Short mmCIF file of C-alpha atoms in Angstrom, two decimals:
data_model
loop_
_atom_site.label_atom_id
_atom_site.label_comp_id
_atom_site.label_asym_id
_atom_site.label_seq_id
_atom_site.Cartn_x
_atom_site.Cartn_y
_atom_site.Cartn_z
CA UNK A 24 0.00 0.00 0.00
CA UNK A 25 1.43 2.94 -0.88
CA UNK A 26 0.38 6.69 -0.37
CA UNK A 27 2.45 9.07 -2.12
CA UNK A 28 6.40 10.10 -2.44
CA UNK A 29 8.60 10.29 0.94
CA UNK A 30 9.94 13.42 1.13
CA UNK A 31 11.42 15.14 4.35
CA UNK A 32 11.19 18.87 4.39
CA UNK A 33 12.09 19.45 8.14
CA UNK A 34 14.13 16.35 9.19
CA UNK A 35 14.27 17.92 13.23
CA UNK A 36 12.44 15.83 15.74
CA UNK A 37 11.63 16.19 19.28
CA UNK A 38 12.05 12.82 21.39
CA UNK A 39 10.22 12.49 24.71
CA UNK A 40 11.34 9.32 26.90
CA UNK A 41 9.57 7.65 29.75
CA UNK A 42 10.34 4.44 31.05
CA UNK A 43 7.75 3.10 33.66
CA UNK A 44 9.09 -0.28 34.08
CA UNK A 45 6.58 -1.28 30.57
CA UNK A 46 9.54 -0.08 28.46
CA UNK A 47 7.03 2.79 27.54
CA UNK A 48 8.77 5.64 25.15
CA UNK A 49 6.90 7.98 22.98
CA UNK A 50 8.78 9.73 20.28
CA UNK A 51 6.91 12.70 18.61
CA UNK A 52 7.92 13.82 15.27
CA UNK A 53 6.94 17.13 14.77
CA UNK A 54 7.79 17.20 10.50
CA UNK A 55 5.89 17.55 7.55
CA UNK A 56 6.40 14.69 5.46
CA UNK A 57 5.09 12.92 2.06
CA UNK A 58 5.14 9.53 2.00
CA UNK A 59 3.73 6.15 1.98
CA UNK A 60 2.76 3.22 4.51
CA UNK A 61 5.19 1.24 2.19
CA UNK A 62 8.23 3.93 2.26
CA UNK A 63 8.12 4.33 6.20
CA UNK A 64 8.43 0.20 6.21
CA UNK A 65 11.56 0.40 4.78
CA UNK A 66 12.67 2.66 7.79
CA UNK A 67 11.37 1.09 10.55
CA UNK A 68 10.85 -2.40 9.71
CA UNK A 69 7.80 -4.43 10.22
CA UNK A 70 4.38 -2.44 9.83
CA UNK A 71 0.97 -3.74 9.68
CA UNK A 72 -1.77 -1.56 9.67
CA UNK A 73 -4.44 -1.94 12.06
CA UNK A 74 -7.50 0.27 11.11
CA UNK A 75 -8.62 3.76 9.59
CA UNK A 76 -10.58 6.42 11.53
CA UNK A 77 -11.85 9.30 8.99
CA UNK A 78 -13.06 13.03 9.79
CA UNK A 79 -12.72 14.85 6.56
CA UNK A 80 -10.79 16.03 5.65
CA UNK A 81 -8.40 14.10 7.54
CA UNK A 82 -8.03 10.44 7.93
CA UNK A 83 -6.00 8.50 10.74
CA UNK A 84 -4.38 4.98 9.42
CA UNK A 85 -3.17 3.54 13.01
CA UNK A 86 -1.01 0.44 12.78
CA UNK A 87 1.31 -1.94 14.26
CA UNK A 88 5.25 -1.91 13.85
CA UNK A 89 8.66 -3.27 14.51
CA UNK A 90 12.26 -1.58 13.79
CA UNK A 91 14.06 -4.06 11.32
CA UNK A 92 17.56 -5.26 11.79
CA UNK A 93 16.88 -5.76 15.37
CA UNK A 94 18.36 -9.13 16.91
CA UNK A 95 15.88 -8.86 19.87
CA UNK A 96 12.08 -8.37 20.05
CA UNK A 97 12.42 -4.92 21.18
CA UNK A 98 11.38 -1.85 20.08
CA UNK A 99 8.17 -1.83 18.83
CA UNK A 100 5.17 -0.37 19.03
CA UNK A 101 2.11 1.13 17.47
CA UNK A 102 2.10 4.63 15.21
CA UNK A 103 -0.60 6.48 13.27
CA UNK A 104 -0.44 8.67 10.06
CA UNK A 105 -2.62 11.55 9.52
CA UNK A 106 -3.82 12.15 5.86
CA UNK A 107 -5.16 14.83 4.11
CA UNK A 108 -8.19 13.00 2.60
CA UNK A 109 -9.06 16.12 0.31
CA UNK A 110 -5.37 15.96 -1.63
CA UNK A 111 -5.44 13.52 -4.82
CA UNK A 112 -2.22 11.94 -3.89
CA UNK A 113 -3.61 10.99 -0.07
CA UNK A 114 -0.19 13.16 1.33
CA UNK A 115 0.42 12.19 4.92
CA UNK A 116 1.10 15.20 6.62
CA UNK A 117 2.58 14.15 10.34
CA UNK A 118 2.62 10.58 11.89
CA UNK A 119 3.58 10.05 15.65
CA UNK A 120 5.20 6.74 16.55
CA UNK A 121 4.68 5.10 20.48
CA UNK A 122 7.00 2.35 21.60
CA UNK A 123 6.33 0.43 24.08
CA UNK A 124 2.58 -2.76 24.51
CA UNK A 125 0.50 0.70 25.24
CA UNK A 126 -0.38 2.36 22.89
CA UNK A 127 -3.21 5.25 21.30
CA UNK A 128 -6.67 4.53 20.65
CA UNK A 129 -10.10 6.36 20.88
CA UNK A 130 -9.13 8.85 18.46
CA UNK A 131 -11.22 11.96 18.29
CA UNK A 132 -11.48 15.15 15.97
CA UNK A 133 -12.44 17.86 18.78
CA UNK A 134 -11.56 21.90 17.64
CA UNK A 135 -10.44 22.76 21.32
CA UNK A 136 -9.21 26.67 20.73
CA UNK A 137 -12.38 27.58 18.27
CA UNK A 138 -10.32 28.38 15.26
CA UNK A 139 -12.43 26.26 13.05
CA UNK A 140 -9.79 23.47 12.72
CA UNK A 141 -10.29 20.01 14.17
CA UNK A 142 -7.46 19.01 16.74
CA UNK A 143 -6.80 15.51 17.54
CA UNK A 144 -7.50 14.36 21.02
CA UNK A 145 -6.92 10.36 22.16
CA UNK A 146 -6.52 7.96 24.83
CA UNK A 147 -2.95 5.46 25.06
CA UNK A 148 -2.75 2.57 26.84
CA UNK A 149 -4.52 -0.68 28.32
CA UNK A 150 -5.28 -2.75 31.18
CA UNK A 151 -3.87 -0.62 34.13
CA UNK A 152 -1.56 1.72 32.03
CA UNK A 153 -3.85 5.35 30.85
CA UNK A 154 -3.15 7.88 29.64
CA UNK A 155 -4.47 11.31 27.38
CA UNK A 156 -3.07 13.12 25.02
CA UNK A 157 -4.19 16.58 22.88
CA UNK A 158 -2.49 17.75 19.95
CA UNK A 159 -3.37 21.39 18.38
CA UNK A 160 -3.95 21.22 14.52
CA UNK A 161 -1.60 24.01 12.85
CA UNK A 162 -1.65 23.19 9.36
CA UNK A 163 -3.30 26.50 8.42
CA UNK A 164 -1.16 28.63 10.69
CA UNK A 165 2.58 29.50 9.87
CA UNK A 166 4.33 27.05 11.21
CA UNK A 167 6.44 23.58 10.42
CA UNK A 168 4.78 21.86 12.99
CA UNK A 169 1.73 20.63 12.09
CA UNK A 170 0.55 19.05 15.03
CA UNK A 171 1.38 20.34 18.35
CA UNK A 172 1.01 18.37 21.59
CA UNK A 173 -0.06 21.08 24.33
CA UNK A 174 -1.32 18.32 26.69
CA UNK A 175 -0.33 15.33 27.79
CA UNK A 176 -1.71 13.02 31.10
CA UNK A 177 0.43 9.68 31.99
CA UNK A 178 -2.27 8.78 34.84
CA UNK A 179 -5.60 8.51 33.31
CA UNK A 180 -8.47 9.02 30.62
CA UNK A 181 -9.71 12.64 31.15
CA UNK A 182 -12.55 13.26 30.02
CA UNK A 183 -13.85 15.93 27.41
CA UNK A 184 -16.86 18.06 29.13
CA UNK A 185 -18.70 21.12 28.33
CA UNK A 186 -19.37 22.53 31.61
CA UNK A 187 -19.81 26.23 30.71
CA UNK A 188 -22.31 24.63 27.70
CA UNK A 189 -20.80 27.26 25.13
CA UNK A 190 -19.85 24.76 22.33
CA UNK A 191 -16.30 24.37 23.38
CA UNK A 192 -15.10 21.83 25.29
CA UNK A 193 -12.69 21.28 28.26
CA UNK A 194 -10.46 18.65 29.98
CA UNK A 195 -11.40 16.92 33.17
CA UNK A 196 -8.19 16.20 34.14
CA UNK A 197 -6.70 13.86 36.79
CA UNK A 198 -3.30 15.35 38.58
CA UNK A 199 -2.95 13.20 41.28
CA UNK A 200 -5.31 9.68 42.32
CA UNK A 201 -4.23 7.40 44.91
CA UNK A 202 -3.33 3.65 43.62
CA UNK A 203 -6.05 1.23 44.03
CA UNK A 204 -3.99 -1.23 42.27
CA UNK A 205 -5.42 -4.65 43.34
CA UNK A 206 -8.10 -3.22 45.75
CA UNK A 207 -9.61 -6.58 46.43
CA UNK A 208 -6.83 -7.57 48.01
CA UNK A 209 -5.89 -3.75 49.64
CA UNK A 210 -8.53 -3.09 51.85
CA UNK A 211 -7.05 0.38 52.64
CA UNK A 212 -8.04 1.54 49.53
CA UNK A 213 -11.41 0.14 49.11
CA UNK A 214 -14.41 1.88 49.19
CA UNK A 215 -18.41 2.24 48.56
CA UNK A 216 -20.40 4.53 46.55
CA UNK A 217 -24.01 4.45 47.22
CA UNK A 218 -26.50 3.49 44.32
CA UNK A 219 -28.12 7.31 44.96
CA UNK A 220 -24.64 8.48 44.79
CA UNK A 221 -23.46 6.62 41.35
CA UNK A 222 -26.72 8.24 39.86
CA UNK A 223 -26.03 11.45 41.09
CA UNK A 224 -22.57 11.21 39.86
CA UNK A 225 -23.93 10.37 36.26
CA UNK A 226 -26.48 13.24 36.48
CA UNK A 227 -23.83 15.58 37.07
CA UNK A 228 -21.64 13.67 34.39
CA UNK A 229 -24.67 14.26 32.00
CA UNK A 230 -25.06 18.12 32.87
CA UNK A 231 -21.59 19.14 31.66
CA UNK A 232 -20.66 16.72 29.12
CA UNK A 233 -22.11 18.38 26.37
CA UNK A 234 -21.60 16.84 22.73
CA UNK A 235 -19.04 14.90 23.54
CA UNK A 236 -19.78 12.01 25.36
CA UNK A 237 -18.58 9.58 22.19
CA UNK A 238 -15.25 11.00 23.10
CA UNK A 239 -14.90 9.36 26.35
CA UNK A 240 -14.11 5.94 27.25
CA UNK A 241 -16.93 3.51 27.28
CA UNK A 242 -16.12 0.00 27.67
CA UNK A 243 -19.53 -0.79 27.01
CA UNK A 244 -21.31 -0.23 30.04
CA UNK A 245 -22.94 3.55 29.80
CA UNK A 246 -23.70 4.30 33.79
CA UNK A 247 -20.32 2.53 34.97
CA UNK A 248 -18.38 4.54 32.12
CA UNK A 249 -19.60 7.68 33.18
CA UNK A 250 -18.83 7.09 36.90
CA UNK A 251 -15.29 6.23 35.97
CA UNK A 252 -14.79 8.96 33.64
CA UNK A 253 -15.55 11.28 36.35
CA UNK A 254 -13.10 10.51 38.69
CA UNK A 255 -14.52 11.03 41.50
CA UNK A 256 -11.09 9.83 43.92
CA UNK A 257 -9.17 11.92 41.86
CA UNK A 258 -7.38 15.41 42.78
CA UNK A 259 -8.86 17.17 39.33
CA UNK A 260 -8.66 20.49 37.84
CA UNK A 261 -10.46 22.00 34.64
CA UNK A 262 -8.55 23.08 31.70
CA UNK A 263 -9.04 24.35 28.00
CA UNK A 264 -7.16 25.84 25.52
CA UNK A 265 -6.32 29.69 25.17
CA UNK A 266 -3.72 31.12 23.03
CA UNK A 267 -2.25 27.55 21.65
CA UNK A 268 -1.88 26.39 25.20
CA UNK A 269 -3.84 24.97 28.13
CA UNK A 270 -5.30 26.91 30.95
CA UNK A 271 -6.16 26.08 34.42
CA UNK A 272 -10.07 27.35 34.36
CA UNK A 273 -11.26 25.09 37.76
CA UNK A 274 -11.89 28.20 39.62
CA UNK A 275 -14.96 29.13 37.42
CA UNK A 276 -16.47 26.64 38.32
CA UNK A 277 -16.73 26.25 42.24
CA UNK A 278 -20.12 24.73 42.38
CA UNK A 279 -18.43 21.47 40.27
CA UNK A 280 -16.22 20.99 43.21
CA UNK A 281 -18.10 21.38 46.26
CA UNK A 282 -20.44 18.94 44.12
CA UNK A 283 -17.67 16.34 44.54
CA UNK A 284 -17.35 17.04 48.21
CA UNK A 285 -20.65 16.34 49.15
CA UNK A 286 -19.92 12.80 47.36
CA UNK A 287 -17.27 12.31 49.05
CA UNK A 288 -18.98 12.86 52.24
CA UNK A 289 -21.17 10.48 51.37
CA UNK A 290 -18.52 7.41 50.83
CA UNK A 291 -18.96 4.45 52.56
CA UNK A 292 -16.85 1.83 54.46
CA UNK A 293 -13.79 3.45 53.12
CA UNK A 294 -9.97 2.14 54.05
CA UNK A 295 -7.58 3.72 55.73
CA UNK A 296 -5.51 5.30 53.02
CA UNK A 297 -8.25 6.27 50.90
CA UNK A 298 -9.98 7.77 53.89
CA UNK A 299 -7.41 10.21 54.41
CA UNK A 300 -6.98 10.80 50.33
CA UNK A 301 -10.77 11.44 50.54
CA UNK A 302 -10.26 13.79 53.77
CA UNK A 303 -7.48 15.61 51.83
CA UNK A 304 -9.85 16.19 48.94
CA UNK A 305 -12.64 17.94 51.01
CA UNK A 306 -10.37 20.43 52.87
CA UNK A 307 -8.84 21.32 49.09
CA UNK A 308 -12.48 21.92 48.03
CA UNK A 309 -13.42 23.56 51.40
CA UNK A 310 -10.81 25.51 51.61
CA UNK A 311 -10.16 26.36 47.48
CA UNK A 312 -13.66 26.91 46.36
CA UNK A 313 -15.30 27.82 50.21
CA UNK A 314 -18.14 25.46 49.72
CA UNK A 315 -20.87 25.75 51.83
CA UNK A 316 -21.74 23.50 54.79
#
């Protein structure tokens, strides 16, 4: 399969590394390029593509790959193109490559700064690795980057909300959670929501999502989706984008928070450590958005 002629016109590339013990690295190659599925084989090896998401004009072809002339196994990983659907010779404009078992999926076309231009916004990872990750779209601005990443989350899937309800969206976003890891066999960390609590939590979830609830994770199950996509153990604050970069908006919206206290009031037979995380939580609200007692 081939999509057009490989051509490099900026051949500089930013490389971020993290190692998390899953031999997780993410390289980012901020470069316009013209080439094909075929011609970026024959760089890194191994490629299979996996599947095609489309938002025209734009098309994402996410696959598999391996680096050739490798005696071991490693590196691998999984990479996506973008292509500009509307240009006869299918040009790929930017592809991002993630090494490592974990990598993107849920892709969504979201315009985040209200330029008109559809950003990219998706989730990486699986099983007990998340993860988020926002890219601007540039391709109509000046500039040799054509896809910018202005925010990135290693802990979880944040969740795209429209809490102000003015048609553009912003970031639920997790900063800090305590591990639950294995909380059937950690009962410091365990803990009960109420039924009346789990449907208040998806009442509130269905107040400020706005239009984009298909952009959150689902696994299938619509009421337990919501409640985890809300993150209701989670330290969170509430950004969007101004100016090309994200912004820390949480304080207008107080009444979100003290919301969340009152559920955490209302947790049950909680463990020792999530207790306290839980405790910590309320004074923050209390004392950052003066809820009301």
């Amino acid at each position: 399969m081939t999509l057009g002629l490989f051509q490099f016109i900026n051949t500089q590339a930013q490389v971020s590394k993290e190692n998390n013990g899953h031999l997780k690295v993410e390289q980012f190659h901020p470069i316009y390029l013209q080439f094909g599925l075929d011609t970026l084989k024959s760089k890194i090896g191994e490629i299979t593509e996996i599947d095609s998401i489309s938002f025209s004009p734009y098309k994402v072809l996410h696959f598999n790959f391996r680096e050739r002339n490798q005696e071991q196994p490693w590196p691998y990983g999984t990479g996506y193109l973008v292509v500009d659907e509307s240009n006869p010779t299918n040009n790929v404009i930017w592809y991002n490559l993630i090494y490592g078992d974990f990598g993107p999926h849920s892709f969504s076309w979201i315009d985040f700064d209200n330029d008109g231009d559809k950003d990219l916004y998706h989730f990486i990872g699986f099983e007990d690795v998340f993860g988020s990750r926002l890219f601007l779209n540039q391709i109509n601005k000046n500039t040799s980057v054509p896809f910018k990443m202005i925010y990135s989350n290693n802990i979880a899937y944040c969740a795209i909300v429209d809490i102000n309800m003015d048609g553009i969206p912003e970031i639920l976003n997790q900063i800090t959670k305590i591990d639950e890891g294995y909380a059937d066999y950690n009962p410091a960390v365990r803990y009960e929501l109420e039924d009346s609590d789990r449907e208040k939590i998806v009442m509130e979830y269905n107040k400020i999502i706005g239009d984009y609830d298909n952009c959150n994770a689902k696994y299938g199950m619509p009421n337990h989706y919501k409640v985890f996509s809300f993150s209701i153990n989670a330290d969170i604050n509430i950004l969007t984008v101004k100016n090309d970069t994200i912004v820390d908006v949480s304080s207008q919206y107080p009444e979100h928070f003290c919301f969340r206290r009152e559920i955490l009031r209302d947790i049950n037979n909680a463990g020792d450590s999530i207790k306290y995380w839980f405790s910590e939580l309320e004074n923050k609200y209390n004392n950052t958005y003066k809820c009301e007692e």
